[in-house]
Coordinates of C-alpha atoms and ligand atoms in Angstrom, one line a residue:
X62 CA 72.2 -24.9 42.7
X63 CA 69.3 -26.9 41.0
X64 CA 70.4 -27.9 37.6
X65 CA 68.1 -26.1 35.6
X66 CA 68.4 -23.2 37.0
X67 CA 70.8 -20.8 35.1
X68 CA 71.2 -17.3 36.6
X69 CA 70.7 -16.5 40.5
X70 CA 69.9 -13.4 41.0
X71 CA 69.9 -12.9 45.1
X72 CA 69.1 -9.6 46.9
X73 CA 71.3 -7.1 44.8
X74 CA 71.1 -3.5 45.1
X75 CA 73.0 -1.3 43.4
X76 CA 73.7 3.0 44.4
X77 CA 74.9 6.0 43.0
X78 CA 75.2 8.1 45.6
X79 CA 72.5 8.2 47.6
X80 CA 70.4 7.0 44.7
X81 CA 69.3 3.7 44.9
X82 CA 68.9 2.2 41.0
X83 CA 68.4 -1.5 42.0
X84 CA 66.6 -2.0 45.1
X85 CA 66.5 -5.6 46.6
X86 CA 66.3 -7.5 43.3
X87 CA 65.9 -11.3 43.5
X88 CA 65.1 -13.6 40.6
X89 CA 65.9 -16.5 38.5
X90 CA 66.2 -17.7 35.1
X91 CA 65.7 -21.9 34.0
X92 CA 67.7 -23.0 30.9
X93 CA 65.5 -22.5 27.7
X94 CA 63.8 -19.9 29.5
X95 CA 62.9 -16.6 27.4
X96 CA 62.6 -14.1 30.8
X97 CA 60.6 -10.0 29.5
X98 CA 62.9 -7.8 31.6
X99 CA 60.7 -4.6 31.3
X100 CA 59.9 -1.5 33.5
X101 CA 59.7 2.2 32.2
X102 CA 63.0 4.2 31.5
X103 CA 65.1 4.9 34.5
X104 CA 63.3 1.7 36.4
X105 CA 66.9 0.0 36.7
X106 CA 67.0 -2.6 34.2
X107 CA 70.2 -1.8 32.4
X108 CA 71.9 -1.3 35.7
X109 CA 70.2 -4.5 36.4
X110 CA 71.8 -6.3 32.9
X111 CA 75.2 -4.9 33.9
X112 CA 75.7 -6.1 37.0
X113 CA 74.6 -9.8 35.9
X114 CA 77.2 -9.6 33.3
X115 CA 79.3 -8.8 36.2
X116 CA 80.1 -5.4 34.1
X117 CA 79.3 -3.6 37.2
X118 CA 79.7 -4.1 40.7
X119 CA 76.2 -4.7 43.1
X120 CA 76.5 -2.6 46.2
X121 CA 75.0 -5.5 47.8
X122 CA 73.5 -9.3 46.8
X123 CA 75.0 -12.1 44.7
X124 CA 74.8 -13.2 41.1
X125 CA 75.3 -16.7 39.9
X126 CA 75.7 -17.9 36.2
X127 CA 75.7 -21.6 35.9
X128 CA 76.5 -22.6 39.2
X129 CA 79.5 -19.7 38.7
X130 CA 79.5 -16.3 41.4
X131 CA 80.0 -13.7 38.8
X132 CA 82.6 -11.7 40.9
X133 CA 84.1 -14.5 42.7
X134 CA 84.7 -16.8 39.6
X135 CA 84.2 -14.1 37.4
X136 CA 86.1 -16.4 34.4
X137 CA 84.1 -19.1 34.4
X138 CA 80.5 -17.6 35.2
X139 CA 81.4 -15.3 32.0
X140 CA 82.1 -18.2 29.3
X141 CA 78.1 -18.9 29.8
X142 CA 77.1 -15.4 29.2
X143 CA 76.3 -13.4 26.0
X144 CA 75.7 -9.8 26.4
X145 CA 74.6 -7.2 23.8
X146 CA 74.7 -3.6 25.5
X147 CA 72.1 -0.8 24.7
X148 CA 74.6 0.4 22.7
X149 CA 75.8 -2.7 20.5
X150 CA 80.1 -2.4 21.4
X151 CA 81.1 -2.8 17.5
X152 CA 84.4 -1.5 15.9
X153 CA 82.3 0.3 12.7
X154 CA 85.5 0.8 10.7
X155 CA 86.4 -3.1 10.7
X156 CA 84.7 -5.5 8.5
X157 CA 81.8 -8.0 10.2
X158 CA 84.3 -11.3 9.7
X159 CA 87.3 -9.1 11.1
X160 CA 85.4 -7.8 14.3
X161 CA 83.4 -11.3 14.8
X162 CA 86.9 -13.1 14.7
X163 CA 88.4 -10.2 16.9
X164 CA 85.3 -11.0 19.3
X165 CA 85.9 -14.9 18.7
X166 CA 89.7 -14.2 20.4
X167 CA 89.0 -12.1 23.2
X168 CA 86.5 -15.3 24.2
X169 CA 89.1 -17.3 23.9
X170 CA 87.9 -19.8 21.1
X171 CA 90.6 -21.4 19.7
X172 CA 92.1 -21.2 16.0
X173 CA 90.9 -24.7 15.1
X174 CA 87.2 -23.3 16.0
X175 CA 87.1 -20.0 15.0
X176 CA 86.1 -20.5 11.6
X177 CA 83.1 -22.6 12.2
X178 CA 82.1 -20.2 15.5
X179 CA 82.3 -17.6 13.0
X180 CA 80.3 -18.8 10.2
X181 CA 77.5 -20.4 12.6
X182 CA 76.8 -17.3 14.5
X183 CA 77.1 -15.6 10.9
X184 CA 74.1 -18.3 10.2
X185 CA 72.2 -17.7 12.8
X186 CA 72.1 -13.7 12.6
X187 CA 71.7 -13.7 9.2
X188 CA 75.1 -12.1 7.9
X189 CA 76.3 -14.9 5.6
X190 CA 76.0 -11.9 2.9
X191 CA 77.8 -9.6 5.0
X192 CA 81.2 -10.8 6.0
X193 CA 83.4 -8.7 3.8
X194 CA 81.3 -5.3 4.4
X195 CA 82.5 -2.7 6.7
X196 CA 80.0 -2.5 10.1
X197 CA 79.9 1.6 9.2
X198 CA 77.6 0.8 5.8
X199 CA 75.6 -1.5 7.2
X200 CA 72.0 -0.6 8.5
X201 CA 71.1 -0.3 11.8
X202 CA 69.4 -3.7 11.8
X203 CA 72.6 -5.5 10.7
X204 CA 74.6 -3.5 12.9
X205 CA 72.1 -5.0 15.4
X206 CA 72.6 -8.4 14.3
X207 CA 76.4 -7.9 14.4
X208 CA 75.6 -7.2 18.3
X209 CA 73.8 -10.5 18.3
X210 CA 76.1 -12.5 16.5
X211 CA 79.2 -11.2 19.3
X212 CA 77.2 -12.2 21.8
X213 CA 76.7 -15.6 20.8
X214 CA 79.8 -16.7 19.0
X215 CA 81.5 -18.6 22.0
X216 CA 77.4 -20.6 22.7
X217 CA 77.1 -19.3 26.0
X218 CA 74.3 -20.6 27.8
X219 CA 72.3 -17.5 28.7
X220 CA 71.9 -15.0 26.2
X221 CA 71.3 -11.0 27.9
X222 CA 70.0 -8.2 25.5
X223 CA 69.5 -5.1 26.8
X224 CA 66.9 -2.8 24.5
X225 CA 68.0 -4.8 21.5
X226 CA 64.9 -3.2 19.1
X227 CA 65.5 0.5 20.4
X228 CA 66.2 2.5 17.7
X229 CA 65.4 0.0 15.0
X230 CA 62.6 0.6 12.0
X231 CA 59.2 -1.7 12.4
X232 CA 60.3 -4.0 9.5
X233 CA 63.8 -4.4 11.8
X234 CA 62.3 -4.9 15.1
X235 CA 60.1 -7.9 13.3
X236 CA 63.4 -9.5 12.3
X237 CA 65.4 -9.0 15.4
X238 CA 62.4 -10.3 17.4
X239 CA 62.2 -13.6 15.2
X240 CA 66.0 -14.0 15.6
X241 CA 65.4 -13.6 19.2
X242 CA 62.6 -16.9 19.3
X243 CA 65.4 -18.6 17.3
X244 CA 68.1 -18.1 20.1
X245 CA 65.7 -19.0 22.1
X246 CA 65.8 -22.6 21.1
X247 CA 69.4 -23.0 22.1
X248 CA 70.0 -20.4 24.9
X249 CA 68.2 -18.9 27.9
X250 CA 67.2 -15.2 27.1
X251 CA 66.9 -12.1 29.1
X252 CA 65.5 -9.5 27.2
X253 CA 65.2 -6.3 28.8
X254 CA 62.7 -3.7 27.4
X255 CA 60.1 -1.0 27.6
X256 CA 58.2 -2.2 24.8
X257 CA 55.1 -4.3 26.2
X258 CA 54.4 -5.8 23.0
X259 CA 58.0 -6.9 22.5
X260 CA 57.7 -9.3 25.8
X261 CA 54.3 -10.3 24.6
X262 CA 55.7 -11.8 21.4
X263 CA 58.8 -13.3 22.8
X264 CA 58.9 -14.2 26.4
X265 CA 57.9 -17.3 28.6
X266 CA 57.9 -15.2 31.5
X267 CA 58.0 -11.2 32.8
X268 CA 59.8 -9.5 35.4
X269 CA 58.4 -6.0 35.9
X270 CA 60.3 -3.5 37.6
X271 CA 60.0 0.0 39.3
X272 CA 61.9 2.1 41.0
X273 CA 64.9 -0.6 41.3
X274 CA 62.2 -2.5 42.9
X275 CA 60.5 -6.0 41.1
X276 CA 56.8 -5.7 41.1
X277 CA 56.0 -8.5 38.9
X278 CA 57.1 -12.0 38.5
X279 CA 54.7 -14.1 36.5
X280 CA 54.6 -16.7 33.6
X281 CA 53.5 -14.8 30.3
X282 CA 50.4 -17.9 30.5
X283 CA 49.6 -17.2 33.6
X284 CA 49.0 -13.5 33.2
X285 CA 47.3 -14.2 29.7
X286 CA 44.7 -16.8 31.3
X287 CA 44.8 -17.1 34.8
X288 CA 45.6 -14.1 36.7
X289 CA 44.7 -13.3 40.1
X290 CA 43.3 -10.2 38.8
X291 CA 40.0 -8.9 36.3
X292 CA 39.0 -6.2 34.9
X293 CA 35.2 -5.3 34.0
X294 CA 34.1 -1.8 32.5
X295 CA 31.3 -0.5 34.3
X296 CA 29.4 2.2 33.1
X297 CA 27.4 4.1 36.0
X298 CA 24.3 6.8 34.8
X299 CA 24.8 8.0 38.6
X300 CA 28.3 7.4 39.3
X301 CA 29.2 7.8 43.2
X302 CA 32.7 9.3 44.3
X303 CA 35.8 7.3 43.4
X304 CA 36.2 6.5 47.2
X305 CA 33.0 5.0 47.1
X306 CA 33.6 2.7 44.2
X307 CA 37.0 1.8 46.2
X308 CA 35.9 0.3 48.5
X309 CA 33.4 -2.3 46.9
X310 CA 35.5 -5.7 48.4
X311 CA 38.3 -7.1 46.4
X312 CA 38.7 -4.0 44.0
X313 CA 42.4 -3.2 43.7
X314 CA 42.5 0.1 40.9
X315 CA 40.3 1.6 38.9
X316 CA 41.3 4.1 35.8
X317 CA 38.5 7.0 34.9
X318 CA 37.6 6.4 31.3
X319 CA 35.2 9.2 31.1
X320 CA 32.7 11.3 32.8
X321 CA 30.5 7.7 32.9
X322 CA 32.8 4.7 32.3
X323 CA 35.3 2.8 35.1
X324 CA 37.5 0.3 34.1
X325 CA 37.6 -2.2 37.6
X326 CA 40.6 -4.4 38.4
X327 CA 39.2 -6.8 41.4
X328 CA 40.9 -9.7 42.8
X329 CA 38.7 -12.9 41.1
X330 CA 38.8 -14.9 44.7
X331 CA 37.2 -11.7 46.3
X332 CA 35.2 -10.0 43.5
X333 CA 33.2 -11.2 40.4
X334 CA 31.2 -9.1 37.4
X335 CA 27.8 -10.0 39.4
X336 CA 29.2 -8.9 43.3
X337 CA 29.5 -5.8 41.1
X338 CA 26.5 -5.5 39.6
X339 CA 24.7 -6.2 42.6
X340 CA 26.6 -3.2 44.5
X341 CA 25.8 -1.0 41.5
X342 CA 22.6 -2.1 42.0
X343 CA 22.1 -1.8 45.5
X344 CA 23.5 1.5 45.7
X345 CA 21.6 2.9 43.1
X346 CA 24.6 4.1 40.6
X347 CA 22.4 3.5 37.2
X348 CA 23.9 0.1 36.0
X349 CA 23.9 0.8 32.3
X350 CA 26.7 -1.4 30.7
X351 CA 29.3 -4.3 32.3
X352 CA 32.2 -5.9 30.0
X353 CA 34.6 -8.1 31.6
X354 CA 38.2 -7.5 30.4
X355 CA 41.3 -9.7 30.7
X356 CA 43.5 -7.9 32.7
X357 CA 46.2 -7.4 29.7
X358 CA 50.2 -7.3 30.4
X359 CA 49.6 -3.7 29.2
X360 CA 46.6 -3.1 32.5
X361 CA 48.9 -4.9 34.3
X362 CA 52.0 -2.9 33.9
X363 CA 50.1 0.3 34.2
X364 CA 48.8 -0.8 37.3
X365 CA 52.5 -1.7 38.7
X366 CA 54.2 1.4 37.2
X367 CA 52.1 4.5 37.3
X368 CA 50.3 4.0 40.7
X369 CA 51.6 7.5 41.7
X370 CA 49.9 9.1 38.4
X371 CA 46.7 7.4 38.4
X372 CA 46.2 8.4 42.4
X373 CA 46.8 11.8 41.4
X374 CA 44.2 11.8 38.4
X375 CA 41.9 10.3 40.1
X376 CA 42.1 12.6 42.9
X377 CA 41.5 15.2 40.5
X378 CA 38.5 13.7 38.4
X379 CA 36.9 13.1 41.7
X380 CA 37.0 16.1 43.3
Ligands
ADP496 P1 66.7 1.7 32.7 O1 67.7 0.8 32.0 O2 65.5 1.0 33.3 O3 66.2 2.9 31.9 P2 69.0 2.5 34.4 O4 69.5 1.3 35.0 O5 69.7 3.0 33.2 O6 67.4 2.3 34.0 O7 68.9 3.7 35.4 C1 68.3 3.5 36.7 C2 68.5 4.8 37.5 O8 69.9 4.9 37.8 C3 68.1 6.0 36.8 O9 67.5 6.9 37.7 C4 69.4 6.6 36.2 O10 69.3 8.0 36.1 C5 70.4 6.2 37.3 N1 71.7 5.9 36.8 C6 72.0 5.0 35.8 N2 73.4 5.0 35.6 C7 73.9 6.0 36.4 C8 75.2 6.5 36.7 N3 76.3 6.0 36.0 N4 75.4 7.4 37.6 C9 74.3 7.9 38.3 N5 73.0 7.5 38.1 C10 72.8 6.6 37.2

């Protein structure tokens, strides 16, 4: 395995019954990296999460953590893992230093290092204040951070959070997210979501998944600046059939904004704003207005994940 990389992720499915939740799923994650783990609900990623952690079996495919198969040296691949579940696993009638230290045990840590595990991922999280406090009074935000902080007492390498903001207050979600770019600069970080913004923020790089299956894999620079894809919104006086406007070369979706207005996604080696204007032209749609767009992680995901829905409202506003 090449040194930096941290977690393989080769070919895993996963089914329950007939229904397949992970479909094929192939990835990789380099130490330091902060990797967006977001599709909509049901898409697979907590099924996903679980089976890295080697919390739940793949039907198929392998997982590797540090050099470590997480079923075959289950052990050892787990030492380098952190995971915080959905739902943060926290005894709420024991106090934060009495669950951390319980936490601190099961991983092993020994006596002599407890007490400085405990008070650096107490640091780190925030919960210096909070030690003596029962987990049932705190906030859900602390109660979050609690989740953290078990999840990064033993310093694993590769930090996995699975919806860590869901259910949190804005003012919450701001300081979980800015304790998430501060594990970042120890740990690698998977941070699953639905929350575009959230991966926007804090990520180096997004997975998008569908269905089970990965549609996206792309540095968060790379879809920022340099994209394969554009967007332009063109606004037509005339505007032919949707068909018609599908086919123009190098034009990969197009969403209806209204009666007049198109927003274009093209392929840039295909398709630029003046091949379009020139078809408009040509064609006689009544040009009246052309704004190039960057194709945004939010156009970009709704391009990926609601194919089936946009095809059917199109359908309908063209007809
Ligand atoms: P996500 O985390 O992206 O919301 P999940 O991994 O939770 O998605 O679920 C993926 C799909 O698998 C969904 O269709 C969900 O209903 C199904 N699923 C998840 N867990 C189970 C289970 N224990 N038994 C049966 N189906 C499940």
């Amino acid at each position: 395995m090449n040194k930096e990389t941290l977690v393989k992720v080769e070919h895993i499915s996963r089914y329950y019954g007939d229904h397949c939740a992970v479909d094929d799923l192939s990835f990789s994650v380099s130490r330091g990296e902060v990797l967006g783990f977001l599709g909509p609900n049901g898409a697979g990623k907590s099924t996903s999460m679980q089976i890295i952690c080697g919390v739940l079996a793949a039907s198929d495919g392998n997982v590797s953590v540090a050099g470590h198969d997480i079923i075959d040296e289950a052990k050892l691949a787990k030492q380098h893992i952190g995971f915080l579940p959905e739902q943060p696993p926290l005894y709420t009638d024991l106090t934060v230093d009495e669950y951390l230290k319980y936490c601190g045990r099961l991983r092993k840590i020994s006596s002599n290092n407890i007490t400085s595990s405990l008070a650096n991922c107490k640091e780190r999280c925030g919960l210096n204040d909070a030690g003596g406090r029962l987990i049932s009074n705190l906030s859900k935000g602390f109660q979050q951070r609690v989740g953290i902080a078990q999840a990064i007492i033993h310093s694993p390498s590769v930090v996995i959070l699975d919806e860590p903001t869901s259910g949190l207050d804005p003012i919450q979600i701001v300081e979980i997210r800015s304790l998430i770019s501060e594990l970042s600069e120890d740990h690698s970080v998977i941070l699953s979501t639905h929350i575009l913004s959230e991966v926007q923020s804090s990520c180096d790089r997004v997975l998008i998944i569908n269905r089970g299956k990965l549609v996206l894999d792309e540095s968060m620079l790379s879809l920022q600046g340099d994209s394969k894809h554009s967007c332009c919104i063109v606004a037509l006086q005339k505007p032919p059939l949707l068909e018609e406007l599908e086919k123009t070369d190098g034009v990969t979706h197009i969403d209806v904004i209204d009666q007049y207005r198109f927003r274009i996604t093209y392929l840039q080696d295909i398709c630029t704003p003046a091949i379009l204007a020139n078809t408009a032209s040509t064609a006689d749609w009544g040009l009246f207005e052309l704004i190039p767009e960057h194709d945004s992680l939010e156009q970009t995901f709704m391009r990926l994940t609601l194919d089936d829905l946009n095809h059917v409202q199109q359908s309908t506003l063209s007809s």
